[in-house]
Structures are given as structure tokens and as C-alpha cells.
Amino acid sequence: MKTSKERHDNKLDRDEIEARIRSFVDGFRRVGVKVTHQRLEIFRELANSSDHPDPERVFRGVRRRVPTISLDTVYRTLRSLVDLELITVLGSHLRRVRFDANISPHHHFVCRKCGMTRDFYNERYDWLKIPAVVEALGTVEGTHVEARGLCARCVKGKGRQSA
Ligand SMILES: [Zn+2]
Ligand SMILES: [Zn+2]
């Protein structure tokens, strides 16, 4: 059962999407990078997504509206957003990198079959006590819980195969 503190977002509300796009635009302006039409469309594609897309997915989405866009432009724009700390990167394997436009504290459900990744919120997980053994490895700046399993579609045998 869902409580107000334990929501999970599949649909983003318009305010949230607009706020994300504004912060991307402001971030680029702050460092003096021009917000071109192509970049704005990349922002829009990313801000609209609750699915933690990989670069190819962002590219395919933007290309529907801007047929002249190149994958390289998408990569470079995404990298700039990471450098400006306006989005984060999930996972460490470069070829499977995914981007997250949600930078408020949250956690993830990841489908091990199709790779579907969705946010969920739980205040208790935001404040997990880190064991000393982790602190011995380095300074902890945040924690995030990744719940893994099969998404509802994959349970029913309808999920798409992971790329
Ligand atoms: Zn799945
Ligand atoms: Zn996320």
C-alpha cells in the first residue's frame, strides 16, 4: 500500500518537468554555454523521463522532433549536465550508463530482465546508518537503495529484452 511518504513516480507532473528544464537552462547560462534549440530539446527529453534513459534512448526520443540531431551532440550535452551536477549517472559501466534527472534524494527499483528503472521515495532509506567498514573505504556523501527484481511487465512475460 502506498503512503504519502512512500510514493513512486511513473508520471511526472508538469511543474516538476518545468522546474527541471529551468534548472538545466540556468545551469548552462551560469557557465556561459549557449542554450541552443537542440540542447533545449535534449533537456526536454530528459526532464520528461521517469525511466532513467541511456544516451541512445535520449537520442532516439529527441530525433523524433529534431531529425538533424547527432548522437555526439546528445552525449556532449548529457556530459555537460553531469559536470554541472544537474543530472547524475547510474551504474559504473560506461556502455550501460543511464542518466537521472531527479536529483532529490530517492531510491530505485531496477528490473533485472528489461532494465526498467523507476524512482521511489522513502525517508528512512535517505538516512541509513553507514557501517564503519564502508567509512574505512572512503568518505560517504550519500546513499541510495537499489531494489532489484522483475517488473510487473516482465512477470507477465511482456517486458522488452534488455539491450
Ligand atoms: Zn522488466
Ligand atoms: Zn532516479
PDB file of C-alpha atoms and ligand atoms in Angstrom:
ATOM      1  CA  MET A   1       0.000   0.000   0.000  1.00  0.00           C
ATOM      2  CA  LYS A   2       1.185   3.484  -0.808  1.00  0.00           C
ATOM      3  CA  THR A   3       1.522   6.142   1.829  1.00  0.00           C
ATOM      4  CA  SER A   4       2.269   9.806   1.186  1.00  0.00           C
ATOM      5  CA  LYS A   5       5.874   9.256   2.240  1.00  0.00           C
ATOM      6  CA  GLU A   6       6.318   6.224   0.041  1.00  0.00           C
ATOM      7  CA  ARG A   7       5.281   7.352  -3.361  1.00  0.00           C
ATOM      8  CA  HIS A   8       6.723   6.112  -6.609  1.00  0.00           C
ATOM      9  CA  ASP A   9       6.571   8.229  -9.719  1.00  0.00           C
ATOM     10  CA  ASN A  10       5.629   6.919 -13.099  1.00  0.00           C
ATOM     11  CA  LYS A  11       4.069  10.142 -14.268  1.00  0.00           C
ATOM     12  CA  LEU A  12       5.838  13.404 -13.573  1.00  0.00           C
ATOM     13  CA  ASP A  13       3.748  16.475 -13.033  1.00  0.00           C
ATOM     14  CA  ARG A  14       4.150  19.481 -15.300  1.00  0.00           C
ATOM     15  CA  ASP A  15       5.619  21.654 -12.535  1.00  0.00           C
ATOM     16  CA  GLU A  16       8.374  19.141 -11.900  1.00  0.00           C
ATOM     17  CA  ILE A  17       9.207  18.899 -15.612  1.00  0.00           C
ATOM     18  CA  GLU A  18       9.256  22.707 -15.982  1.00  0.00           C
ATOM     19  CA  ALA A  19      11.448  23.062 -12.867  1.00  0.00           C
ATOM     20  CA  ARG A  20      13.938  20.546 -14.271  1.00  0.00           C
ATOM     21  CA  ILE A  21      14.139  22.302 -17.639  1.00  0.00           C
ATOM     22  CA  ARG A  22      14.598  25.676 -15.887  1.00  0.00           C
ATOM     23  CA  SER A  23      17.446  24.333 -13.780  1.00  0.00           C
ATOM     24  CA  PHE A  24      19.162  22.877 -16.882  1.00  0.00           C
ATOM     25  CA  VAL A  25      18.825  26.204 -18.725  1.00  0.00           C
ATOM     26  CA  ASP A  26      20.052  28.181 -15.697  1.00  0.00           C
ATOM     27  CA  GLY A  27      22.987  25.800 -15.231  1.00  0.00           C
ATOM     28  CA  PHE A  28      24.151  26.249 -18.836  1.00  0.00           C
ATOM     29  CA  ARG A  29      23.736  30.026 -18.688  1.00  0.00           C
ATOM     30  CA  ARG A  30      25.697  30.150 -15.439  1.00  0.00           C
ATOM     31  CA  VAL A  31      28.754  28.670 -17.147  1.00  0.00           C
ATOM     32  CA  GLY A  32      28.180  30.690 -20.300  1.00  0.00           C
ATOM     33  CA  VAL A  33      27.090  27.817 -22.556  1.00  0.00           C
ATOM     34  CA  LYS A  34      24.510  28.793 -25.130  1.00  0.00           C
ATOM     35  CA  VAL A  35      21.167  27.033 -24.844  1.00  0.00           C
ATOM     36  CA  THR A  36      20.529  26.106 -28.460  1.00  0.00           C
ATOM     37  CA  HIS A  37      17.283  24.642 -29.783  1.00  0.00           C
ATOM     38  CA  GLN A  38      18.930  21.196 -29.962  1.00  0.00           C
ATOM     39  CA  ARG A  39      20.131  21.375 -26.359  1.00  0.00           C
ATOM     40  CA  LEU A  40      16.735  22.543 -25.188  1.00  0.00           C
ATOM     41  CA  GLU A  41      15.122  19.526 -26.869  1.00  0.00           C
ATOM     42  CA  ILE A  42      17.631  17.238 -25.150  1.00  0.00           C
ATOM     43  CA  PHE A  43      16.749  18.877 -21.811  1.00  0.00           C
ATOM     44  CA  ARG A  44      13.073  18.372 -22.567  1.00  0.00           C
ATOM     45  CA  GLU A  45      13.507  14.706 -23.428  1.00  0.00           C
ATOM     46  CA  LEU A  46      15.461  14.067 -20.238  1.00  0.00           C
ATOM     47  CA  ALA A  47      13.245  16.158 -17.971  1.00  0.00           C
ATOM     48  CA  ASN A  48      10.165  14.309 -19.239  1.00  0.00           C
ATOM     49  CA  SER A  49      11.621  10.925 -18.457  1.00  0.00           C
ATOM     50  CA  SER A  50      10.988   8.927 -15.326  1.00  0.00           C
ATOM     51  CA  ASP A  51      12.752   5.997 -16.940  1.00  0.00           C
ATOM     52  CA  HIS A  52      16.466   6.793 -16.433  1.00  0.00           C
ATOM     53  CA  PRO A  53      17.267   6.635 -20.125  1.00  0.00           C
ATOM     54  CA  ASP A  54      20.626   5.715 -21.585  1.00  0.00           C
ATOM     55  CA  PRO A  55      22.141   8.109 -24.176  1.00  0.00           C
ATOM     56  CA  GLU A  56      20.777   6.146 -27.156  1.00  0.00           C
ATOM     57  CA  ARG A  57      17.269   6.342 -25.755  1.00  0.00           C
ATOM     58  CA  VAL A  58      17.556  10.123 -25.264  1.00  0.00           C
ATOM     59  CA  PHE A  59      18.902  10.363 -28.812  1.00  0.00           C
ATOM     60  CA  ARG A  60      16.015   8.361 -30.296  1.00  0.00           C
ATOM     61  CA  GLY A  61      13.485  10.497 -28.422  1.00  0.00           C
ATOM     62  CA  VAL A  62      14.987  13.839 -29.490  1.00  0.00           C
ATOM     63  CA  ARG A  63      15.429  12.676 -33.080  1.00  0.00           C
ATOM     64  CA  ARG A  64      11.658  12.352 -33.427  1.00  0.00           C
ATOM     65  CA  ARG A  65      11.415  16.139 -33.022  1.00  0.00           C
ATOM     66  CA  VAL A  66      14.861  17.184 -34.312  1.00  0.00           C
ATOM     67  CA  PRO A  67      15.830  14.821 -37.159  1.00  0.00           C
ATOM     68  CA  THR A  68      19.209  16.558 -37.661  1.00  0.00           C
ATOM     69  CA  ILE A  69      20.471  15.890 -34.115  1.00  0.00           C
ATOM     70  CA  SER A  70      23.617  13.755 -33.765  1.00  0.00           C
ATOM     71  CA  LEU A  71      24.333  11.171 -31.087  1.00  0.00           C
ATOM     72  CA  ASP A  72      27.551  13.057 -30.383  1.00  0.00           C
ATOM     73  CA  THR A  73      25.606  16.233 -29.519  1.00  0.00           C
ATOM     74  CA  VAL A  74      23.409  14.208 -27.175  1.00  0.00           C
ATOM     75  CA  TYR A  75      26.465  12.665 -25.470  1.00  0.00           C
ATOM     76  CA  ARG A  76      28.186  16.022 -25.058  1.00  0.00           C
ATOM     77  CA  THR A  77      25.077  17.719 -23.691  1.00  0.00           C
ATOM     78  CA  LEU A  78      24.483  14.898 -21.209  1.00  0.00           C
ATOM     79  CA  ARG A  79      28.131  15.035 -20.112  1.00  0.00           C
ATOM     80  CA  SER A  80      27.839  18.805 -19.525  1.00  0.00           C
ATOM     81  CA  LEU A  81      24.741  18.257 -17.397  1.00  0.00           C
ATOM     82  CA  VAL A  82      26.661  15.677 -15.340  1.00  0.00           C
ATOM     83  CA  ASP A  83      29.611  18.080 -14.937  1.00  0.00           C
ATOM     84  CA  LEU A  84      27.227  20.811 -13.766  1.00  0.00           C
ATOM     85  CA  GLU A  85      25.707  18.295 -11.304  1.00  0.00           C
ATOM     86  CA  LEU A  86      22.282  18.814 -12.850  1.00  0.00           C
ATOM     87  CA  ILE A  87      21.852  15.116 -13.533  1.00  0.00           C
ATOM     88  CA  THR A  88      23.526  12.052 -12.086  1.00  0.00           C
ATOM     89  CA  VAL A  89      24.810   8.860 -13.625  1.00  0.00           C
ATOM     90  CA  LEU A  90      23.656   5.435 -12.543  1.00  0.00           C
ATOM     91  CA  GLY A  91      25.933   2.452 -12.771  1.00  0.00           C
ATOM     92  CA  SER A  92      29.631   2.451 -13.484  1.00  0.00           C
ATOM     93  CA  HIS A  93      29.869   0.536 -16.738  1.00  0.00           C
ATOM     94  CA  LEU A  94      30.324   3.146 -19.440  1.00  0.00           C
ATOM     95  CA  ARG A  95      28.350   1.347 -22.122  1.00  0.00           C
ATOM     96  CA  ARG A  96      25.333   0.887 -19.877  1.00  0.00           C
ATOM     97  CA  VAL A  97      25.372   4.358 -18.390  1.00  0.00           C
ATOM     98  CA  ARG A  98      21.985   5.831 -17.554  1.00  0.00           C
ATOM     99  CA  PHE A  99      21.113   9.378 -16.598  1.00  0.00           C
ATOM    100  CA  ASP A 100      18.891  10.553 -13.796  1.00  0.00           C
ATOM    101  CA  ALA A 101      17.151  13.936 -13.990  1.00  0.00           C
ATOM    102  CA  ASN A 102      15.857  13.559 -10.457  1.00  0.00           C
ATOM    103  CA  ILE A 103      18.477  14.914  -8.055  1.00  0.00           C
ATOM    104  CA  SER A 104      16.331  14.917  -4.933  1.00  0.00           C
ATOM    105  CA  PRO A 105      17.010  12.031  -2.509  1.00  0.00           C
ATOM    106  CA  HIS A 106      15.410   8.886  -3.870  1.00  0.00           C
ATOM    107  CA  HIS A 107      15.899   5.206  -4.476  1.00  0.00           C
ATOM    108  CA  HIS A 108      15.493   2.841  -7.389  1.00  0.00           C
ATOM    109  CA  PHE A 109      13.648  -0.231  -8.435  1.00  0.00           C
ATOM    110  CA  VAL A 110      15.571  -1.962 -11.234  1.00  0.00           C
ATOM    111  CA  CYS A 111      14.176  -4.807 -13.318  1.00  0.00           C
ATOM    112  CA  ARG A 112      16.974  -7.341 -13.827  1.00  0.00           C
ATOM    113  CA  LYS A 113      15.437  -8.544 -17.094  1.00  0.00           C
ATOM    114  CA  CYS A 114      14.473  -5.448 -19.107  1.00  0.00           C
ATOM    115  CA  GLY A 115      16.399  -2.828 -17.153  1.00  0.00           C
ATOM    116  CA  MET A 116      13.332  -0.712 -16.316  1.00  0.00           C
ATOM    117  CA  THR A 117      14.419   1.724 -13.611  1.00  0.00           C
ATOM    118  CA  ARG A 118      11.956   3.723 -11.537  1.00  0.00           C
ATOM    119  CA  ASP A 119      12.317   6.125  -8.628  1.00  0.00           C
ATOM    120  CA  PHE A 120      10.785   5.594  -5.248  1.00  0.00           C
ATOM    121  CA  TYR A 121      10.954   7.659  -2.092  1.00  0.00           C
ATOM    122  CA  ASN A 122      11.465   6.515   1.476  1.00  0.00           C
ATOM    123  CA  GLU A 123      12.757   8.866   4.158  1.00  0.00           C
ATOM    124  CA  ARG A 124      14.123   6.042   6.252  1.00  0.00           C
ATOM    125  CA  TYR A 125      16.396   4.958   3.389  1.00  0.00           C
ATOM    126  CA  ASP A 126      17.655   8.556   2.972  1.00  0.00           C
ATOM    127  CA  TRP A 127      19.182   8.356   6.425  1.00  0.00           C
ATOM    128  CA  LEU A 128      20.646   4.869   6.510  1.00  0.00           C
ATOM    129  CA  LYS A 129      23.350   4.382   9.077  1.00  0.00           C
ATOM    130  CA  ILE A 130      26.545   3.566   7.238  1.00  0.00           C
ATOM    131  CA  PRO A 131      28.616   0.749   8.750  1.00  0.00           C
ATOM    132  CA  ALA A 132      32.158   1.614   9.820  1.00  0.00           C
ATOM    133  CA  VAL A 133      33.532  -0.829   7.261  1.00  0.00           C
ATOM    134  CA  VAL A 134      32.267   1.477   4.464  1.00  0.00           C
ATOM    135  CA  GLU A 135      33.722   4.580   6.061  1.00  0.00           C
ATOM    136  CA  ALA A 136      37.090   2.831   6.035  1.00  0.00           C
ATOM    137  CA  LEU A 137      36.828   2.756   2.227  1.00  0.00           C
ATOM    138  CA  GLY A 138      36.235   6.468   1.801  1.00  0.00           C
ATOM    139  CA  THR A 139      34.053   9.429   2.684  1.00  0.00           C
ATOM    140  CA  VAL A 140      30.342   8.757   2.230  1.00  0.00           C
ATOM    141  CA  GLU A 141      28.424  11.605   0.591  1.00  0.00           C
ATOM    142  CA  GLY A 142      25.100   9.878   0.152  1.00  0.00           C
ATOM    143  CA  THR A 143      23.361   6.553  -0.037  1.00  0.00           C
ATOM    144  CA  HIS A 144      20.848   5.101  -2.383  1.00  0.00           C
ATOM    145  CA  VAL A 145      18.946   1.852  -2.178  1.00  0.00           C
ATOM    146  CA  GLU A 146      18.531  -0.241  -5.296  1.00  0.00           C
ATOM    147  CA  ALA A 147      15.739  -2.786  -5.112  1.00  0.00           C
ATOM    148  CA  ARG A 148      16.196  -5.400  -7.830  1.00  0.00           C
ATOM    149  CA  GLY A 149      13.729  -7.844  -9.243  1.00  0.00           C
ATOM    150  CA  LEU A 150      11.283  -8.336 -12.073  1.00  0.00           C
ATOM    151  CA  CYS A 151       8.968  -5.526 -13.147  1.00  0.00           C
ATOM    152  CA  ALA A 152       5.251  -6.217 -13.491  1.00  0.00           C
ATOM    153  CA  ARG A 153       5.527  -6.478 -17.283  1.00  0.00           C
ATOM    154  CA  CYS A 154       8.372  -8.992 -17.113  1.00  0.00           C
ATOM    155  CA  VAL A 155       6.477 -11.055 -14.535  1.00  0.00           C
ATOM    156  CA  LYS A 156       3.693 -11.294 -17.126  1.00  0.00           C
ATOM    157  CA  GLY A 157       6.257 -12.126 -19.830  1.00  0.00           C
ATOM    158  CA  LYS A 158       5.664  -8.871 -21.712  1.00  0.00           C
ATOM    159  CA  GLY A 159       8.839  -6.928 -20.845  1.00  0.00           C
ATOM    160  CA  ARG A 160      11.259  -5.928 -23.562  1.00  0.00           C
ATOM    161  CA  GLN A 161      14.623  -7.672 -23.586  1.00  0.00           C
ATOM    162  CA  SER A 162      17.489  -5.702 -22.071  1.00  0.00           C
ATOM    163  CA  ALA A 163      19.747  -4.087 -24.700  1.00  0.00           C
TER     164      ALA A 163
HETATM  165 ZN    ZN B   1      11.155  -5.771 -16.713  1.00  0.00          ZN
HETATM  166 ZN    ZN B   2      16.292   8.074 -10.140  1.00  0.00          ZN
END
